[in-house]
PDB file of C-alpha atoms in Angstrom:
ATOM      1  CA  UNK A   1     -51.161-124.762  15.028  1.00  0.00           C
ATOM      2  CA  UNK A   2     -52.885-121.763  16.761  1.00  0.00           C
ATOM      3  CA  UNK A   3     -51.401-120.138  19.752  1.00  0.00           C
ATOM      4  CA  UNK A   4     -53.862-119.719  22.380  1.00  0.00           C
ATOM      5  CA  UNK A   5     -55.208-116.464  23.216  1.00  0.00           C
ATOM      6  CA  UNK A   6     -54.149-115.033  26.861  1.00  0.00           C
ATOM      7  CA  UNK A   7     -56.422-114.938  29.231  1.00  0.00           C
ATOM      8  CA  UNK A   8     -57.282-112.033  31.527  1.00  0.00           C
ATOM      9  CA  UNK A   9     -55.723-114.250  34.120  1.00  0.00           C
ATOM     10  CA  UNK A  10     -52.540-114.569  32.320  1.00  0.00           C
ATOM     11  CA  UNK A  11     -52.731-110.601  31.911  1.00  0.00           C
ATOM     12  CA  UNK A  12     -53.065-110.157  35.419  1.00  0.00           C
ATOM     13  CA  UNK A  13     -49.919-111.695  36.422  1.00  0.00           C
ATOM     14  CA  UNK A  14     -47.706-110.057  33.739  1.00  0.00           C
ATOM     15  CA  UNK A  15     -49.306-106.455  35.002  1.00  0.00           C
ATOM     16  CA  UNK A  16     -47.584-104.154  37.804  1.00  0.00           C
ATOM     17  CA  UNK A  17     -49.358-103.384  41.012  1.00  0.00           C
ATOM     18  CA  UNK A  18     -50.019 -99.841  39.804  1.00  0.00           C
ATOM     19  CA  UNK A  19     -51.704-101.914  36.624  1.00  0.00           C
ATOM     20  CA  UNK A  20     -53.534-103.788  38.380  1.00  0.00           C
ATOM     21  CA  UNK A  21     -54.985-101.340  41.024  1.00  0.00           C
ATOM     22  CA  UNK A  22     -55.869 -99.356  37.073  1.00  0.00           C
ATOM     23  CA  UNK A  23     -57.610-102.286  36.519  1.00  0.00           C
ATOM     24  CA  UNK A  24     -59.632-102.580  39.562  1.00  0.00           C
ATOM     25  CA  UNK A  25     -60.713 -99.331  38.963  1.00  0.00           C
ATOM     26  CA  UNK A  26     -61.799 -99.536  35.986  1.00  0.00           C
ATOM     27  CA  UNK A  27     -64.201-102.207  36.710  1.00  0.00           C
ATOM     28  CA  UNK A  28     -65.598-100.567  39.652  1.00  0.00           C
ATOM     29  CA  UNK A  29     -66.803 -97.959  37.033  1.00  0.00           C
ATOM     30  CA  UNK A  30     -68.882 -96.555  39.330  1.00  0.00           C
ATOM     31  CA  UNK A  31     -68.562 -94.013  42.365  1.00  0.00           C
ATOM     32  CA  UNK A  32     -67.027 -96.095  43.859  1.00  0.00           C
ATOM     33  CA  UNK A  33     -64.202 -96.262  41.242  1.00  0.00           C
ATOM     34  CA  UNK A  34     -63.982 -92.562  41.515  1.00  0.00           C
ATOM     35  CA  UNK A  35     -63.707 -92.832  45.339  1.00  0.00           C
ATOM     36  CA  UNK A  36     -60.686 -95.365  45.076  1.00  0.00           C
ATOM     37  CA  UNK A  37     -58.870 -92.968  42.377  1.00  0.00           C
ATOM     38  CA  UNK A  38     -59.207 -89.572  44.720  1.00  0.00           C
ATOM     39  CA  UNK A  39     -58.123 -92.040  47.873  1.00  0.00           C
ATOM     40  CA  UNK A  40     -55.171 -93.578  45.843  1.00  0.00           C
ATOM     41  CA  UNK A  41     -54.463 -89.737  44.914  1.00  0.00           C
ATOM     42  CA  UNK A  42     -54.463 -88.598  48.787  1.00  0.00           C
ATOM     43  CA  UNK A  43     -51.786 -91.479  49.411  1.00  0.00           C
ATOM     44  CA  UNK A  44     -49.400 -90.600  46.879  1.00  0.00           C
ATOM     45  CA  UNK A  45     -49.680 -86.621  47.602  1.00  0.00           C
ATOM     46  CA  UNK A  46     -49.032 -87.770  51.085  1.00  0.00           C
ATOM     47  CA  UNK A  47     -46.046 -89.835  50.450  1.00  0.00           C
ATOM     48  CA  UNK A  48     -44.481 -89.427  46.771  1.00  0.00           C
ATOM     49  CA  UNK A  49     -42.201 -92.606  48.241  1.00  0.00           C
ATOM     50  CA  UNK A  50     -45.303 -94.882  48.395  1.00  0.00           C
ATOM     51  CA  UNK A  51     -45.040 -98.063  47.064  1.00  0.00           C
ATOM     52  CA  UNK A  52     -48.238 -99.559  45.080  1.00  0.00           C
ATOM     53  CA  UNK A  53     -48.725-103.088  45.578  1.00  0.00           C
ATOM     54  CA  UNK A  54     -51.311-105.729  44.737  1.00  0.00           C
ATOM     55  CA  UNK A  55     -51.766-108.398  47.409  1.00  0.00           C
ATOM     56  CA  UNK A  56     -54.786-110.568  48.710  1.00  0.00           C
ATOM     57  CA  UNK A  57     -56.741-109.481  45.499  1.00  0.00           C
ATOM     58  CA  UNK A  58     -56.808-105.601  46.455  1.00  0.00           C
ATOM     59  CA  UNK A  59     -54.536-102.433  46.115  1.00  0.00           C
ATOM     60  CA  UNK A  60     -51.860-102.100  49.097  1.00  0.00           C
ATOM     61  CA  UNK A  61     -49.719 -99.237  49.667  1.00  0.00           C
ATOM     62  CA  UNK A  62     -46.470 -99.631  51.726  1.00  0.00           C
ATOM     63  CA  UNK A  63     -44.072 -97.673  52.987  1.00  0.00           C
ATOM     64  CA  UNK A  64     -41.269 -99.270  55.165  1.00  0.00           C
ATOM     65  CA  UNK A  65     -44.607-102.226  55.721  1.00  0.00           C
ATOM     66  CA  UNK A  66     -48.125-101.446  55.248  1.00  0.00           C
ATOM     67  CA  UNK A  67     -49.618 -98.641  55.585  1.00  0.00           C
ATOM     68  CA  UNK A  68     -53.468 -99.578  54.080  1.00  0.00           C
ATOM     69  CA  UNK A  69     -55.164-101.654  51.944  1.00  0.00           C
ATOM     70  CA  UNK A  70     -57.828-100.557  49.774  1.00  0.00           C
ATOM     71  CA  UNK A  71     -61.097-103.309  49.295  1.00  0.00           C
ATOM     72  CA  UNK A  72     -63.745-102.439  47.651  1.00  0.00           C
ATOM     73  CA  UNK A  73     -67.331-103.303  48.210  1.00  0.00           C
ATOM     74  CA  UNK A  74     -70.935-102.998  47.133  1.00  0.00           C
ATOM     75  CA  UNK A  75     -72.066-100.510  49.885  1.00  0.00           C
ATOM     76  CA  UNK A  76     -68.217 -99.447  50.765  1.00  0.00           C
ATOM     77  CA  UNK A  77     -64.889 -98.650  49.483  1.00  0.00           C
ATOM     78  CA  UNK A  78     -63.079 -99.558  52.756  1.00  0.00           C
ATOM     79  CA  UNK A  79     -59.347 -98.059  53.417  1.00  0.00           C
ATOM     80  CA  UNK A  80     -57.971-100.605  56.014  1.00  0.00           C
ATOM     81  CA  UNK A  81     -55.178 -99.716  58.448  1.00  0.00           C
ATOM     82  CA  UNK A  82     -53.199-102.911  60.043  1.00  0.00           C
ATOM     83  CA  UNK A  83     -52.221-100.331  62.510  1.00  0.00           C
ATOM     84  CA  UNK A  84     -54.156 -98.363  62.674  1.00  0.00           C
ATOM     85  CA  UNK A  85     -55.286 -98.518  66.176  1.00  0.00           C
ATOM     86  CA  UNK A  86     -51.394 -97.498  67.300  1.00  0.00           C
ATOM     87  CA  UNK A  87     -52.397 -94.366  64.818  1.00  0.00           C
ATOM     88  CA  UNK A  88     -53.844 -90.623  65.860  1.00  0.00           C
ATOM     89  CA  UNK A  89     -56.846 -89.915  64.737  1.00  0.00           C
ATOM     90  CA  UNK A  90     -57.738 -86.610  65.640  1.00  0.00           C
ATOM     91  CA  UNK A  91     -59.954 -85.838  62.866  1.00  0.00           C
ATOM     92  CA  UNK A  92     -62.255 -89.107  63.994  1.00  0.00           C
ATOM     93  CA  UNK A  93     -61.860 -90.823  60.248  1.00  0.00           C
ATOM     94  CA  UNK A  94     -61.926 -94.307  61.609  1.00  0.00           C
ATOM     95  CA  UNK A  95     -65.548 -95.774  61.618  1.00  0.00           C
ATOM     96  CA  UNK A  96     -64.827 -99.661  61.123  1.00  0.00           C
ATOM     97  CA  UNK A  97     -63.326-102.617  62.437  1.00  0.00           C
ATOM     98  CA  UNK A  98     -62.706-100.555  65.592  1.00  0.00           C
ATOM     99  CA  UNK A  99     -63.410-103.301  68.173  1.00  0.00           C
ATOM    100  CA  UNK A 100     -59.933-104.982  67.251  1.00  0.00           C
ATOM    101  CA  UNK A 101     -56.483-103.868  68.982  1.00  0.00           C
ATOM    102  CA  UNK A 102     -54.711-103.598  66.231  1.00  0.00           C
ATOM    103  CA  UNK A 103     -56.822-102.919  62.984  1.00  0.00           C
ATOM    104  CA  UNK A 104     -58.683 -99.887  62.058  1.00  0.00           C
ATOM    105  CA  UNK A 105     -60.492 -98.706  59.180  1.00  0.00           C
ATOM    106  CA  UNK A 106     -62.135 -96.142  57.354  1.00  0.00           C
ATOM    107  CA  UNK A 107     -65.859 -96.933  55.027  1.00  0.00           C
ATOM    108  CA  UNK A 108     -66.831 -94.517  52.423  1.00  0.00           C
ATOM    109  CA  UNK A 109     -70.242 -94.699  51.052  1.00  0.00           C
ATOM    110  CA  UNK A 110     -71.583 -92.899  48.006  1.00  0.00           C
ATOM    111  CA  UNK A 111     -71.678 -89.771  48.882  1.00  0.00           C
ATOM    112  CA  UNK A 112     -68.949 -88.956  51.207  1.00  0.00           C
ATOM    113  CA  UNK A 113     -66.804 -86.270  51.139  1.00  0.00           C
ATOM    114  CA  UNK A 114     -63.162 -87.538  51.929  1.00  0.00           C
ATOM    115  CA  UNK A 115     -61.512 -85.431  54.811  1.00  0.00           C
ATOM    116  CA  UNK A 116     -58.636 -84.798  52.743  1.00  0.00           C
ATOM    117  CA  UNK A 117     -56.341 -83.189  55.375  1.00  0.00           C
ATOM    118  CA  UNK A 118     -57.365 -86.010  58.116  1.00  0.00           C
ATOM    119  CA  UNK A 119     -56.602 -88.695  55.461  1.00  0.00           C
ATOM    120  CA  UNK A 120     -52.999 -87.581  54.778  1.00  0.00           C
ATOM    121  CA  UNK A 121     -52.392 -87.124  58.393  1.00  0.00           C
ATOM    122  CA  UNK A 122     -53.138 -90.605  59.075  1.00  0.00           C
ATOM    123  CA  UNK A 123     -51.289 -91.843  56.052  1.00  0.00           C
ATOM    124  CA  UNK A 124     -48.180 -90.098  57.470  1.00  0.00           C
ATOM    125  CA  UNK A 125     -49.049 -91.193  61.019  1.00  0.00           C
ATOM    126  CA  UNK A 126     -48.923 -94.515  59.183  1.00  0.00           C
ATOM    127  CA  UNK A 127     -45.381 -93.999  57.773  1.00  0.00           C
ATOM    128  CA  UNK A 128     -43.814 -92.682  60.601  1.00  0.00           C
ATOM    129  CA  UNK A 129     -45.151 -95.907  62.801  1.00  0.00           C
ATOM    130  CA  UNK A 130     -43.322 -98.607  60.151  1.00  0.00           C
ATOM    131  CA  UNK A 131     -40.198 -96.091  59.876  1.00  0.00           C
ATOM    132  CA  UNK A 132     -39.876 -95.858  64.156  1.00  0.00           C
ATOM    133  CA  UNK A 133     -40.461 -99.457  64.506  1.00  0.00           C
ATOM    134  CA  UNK A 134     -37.977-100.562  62.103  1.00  0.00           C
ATOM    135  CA  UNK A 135     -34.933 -97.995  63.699  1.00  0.00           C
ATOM    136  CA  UNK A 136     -36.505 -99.167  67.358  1.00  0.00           C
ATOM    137  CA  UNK A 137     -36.736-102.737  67.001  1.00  0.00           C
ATOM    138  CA  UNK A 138     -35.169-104.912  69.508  1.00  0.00           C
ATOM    139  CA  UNK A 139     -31.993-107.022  68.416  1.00  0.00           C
ATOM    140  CA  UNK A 140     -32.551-110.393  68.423  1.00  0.00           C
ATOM    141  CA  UNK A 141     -32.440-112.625  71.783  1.00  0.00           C
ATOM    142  CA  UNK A 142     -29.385-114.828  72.180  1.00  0.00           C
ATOM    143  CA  UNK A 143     -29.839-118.462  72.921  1.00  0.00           C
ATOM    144  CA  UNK A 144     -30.932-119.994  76.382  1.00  0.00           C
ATOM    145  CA  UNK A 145     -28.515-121.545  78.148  1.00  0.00           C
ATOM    146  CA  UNK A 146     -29.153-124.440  79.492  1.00  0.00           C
ATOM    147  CA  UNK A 147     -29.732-124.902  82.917  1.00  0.00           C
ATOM    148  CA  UNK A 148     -26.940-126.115  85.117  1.00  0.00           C
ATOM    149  CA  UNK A 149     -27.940-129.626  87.074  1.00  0.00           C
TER     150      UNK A 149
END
């Protein structure tokens, strides 16, 4: 009897995050490969500590929670922020998804040059938000009592 071959679905779910972000690259094979590489580079020069993960089909990179996702599309390699409207942006990166109150997000388009500086500022803008709220948060409420009659 012949074992079955594994599929590239079976491949994906014995590969690491880091793999699988590789992978995702790789097919991209394009600029917009290249743009996802220099962006993954930025994060990890920013924050040697980052942690790579794959969720929701697309590269995330955490820190203490998320600090960006990183979806890629035809016209765009978009950098997504869940925070990212609680974040400085001095530098003026964020040019999507601004009309939310909580998400922001960054679109690079063939051709951009990546503000390198303003990128790793966010990204530890981004860090320092999930590390404060985490030492800041609230303990939890104790019960209601009941009211007396």
């Amino acid at each position: 009897m012949k074992k079955a071959a594994s599929s590239s679905k079976d491949a994906k779910i014995d590969a690491s995050p880091s793999q699988l972000i590789d992978a995702r690259i790789q097919e991209l094979s394009d600029w917009r490969g290249e743009t996802l590489t220099r962006i993954r580079a930025l994060i990890r020069d920013a924050d040697p500590e980052v942690v790579e993960e794959w969720k929701w089909s697309v590269p995330v990179w955490s820190h203490a929670g998320i600090l960006c996702t990183g979806e890629s599309y035809k016209a765009a390699v978009k950098l997504t922020f869940p925070k990212g409207a609680s974040l400085p942006d001095p530098a003026g990166l964020f040019n999507s998804s601004l009309e939310g109150n909580t998400r922001r997000a960054i679109d690079f388009r063939e051709g951009d040059k990546i503000n390198e500086k303003g990128l790793k500022a966010l990204i530890r803008a981004a860090i320092a938000l999930n590390t404060s709220a985490q030492t800041t948060a609230r303990p939890a409420r104790s019960p209601r009592k009941p009211k007396s009659e």
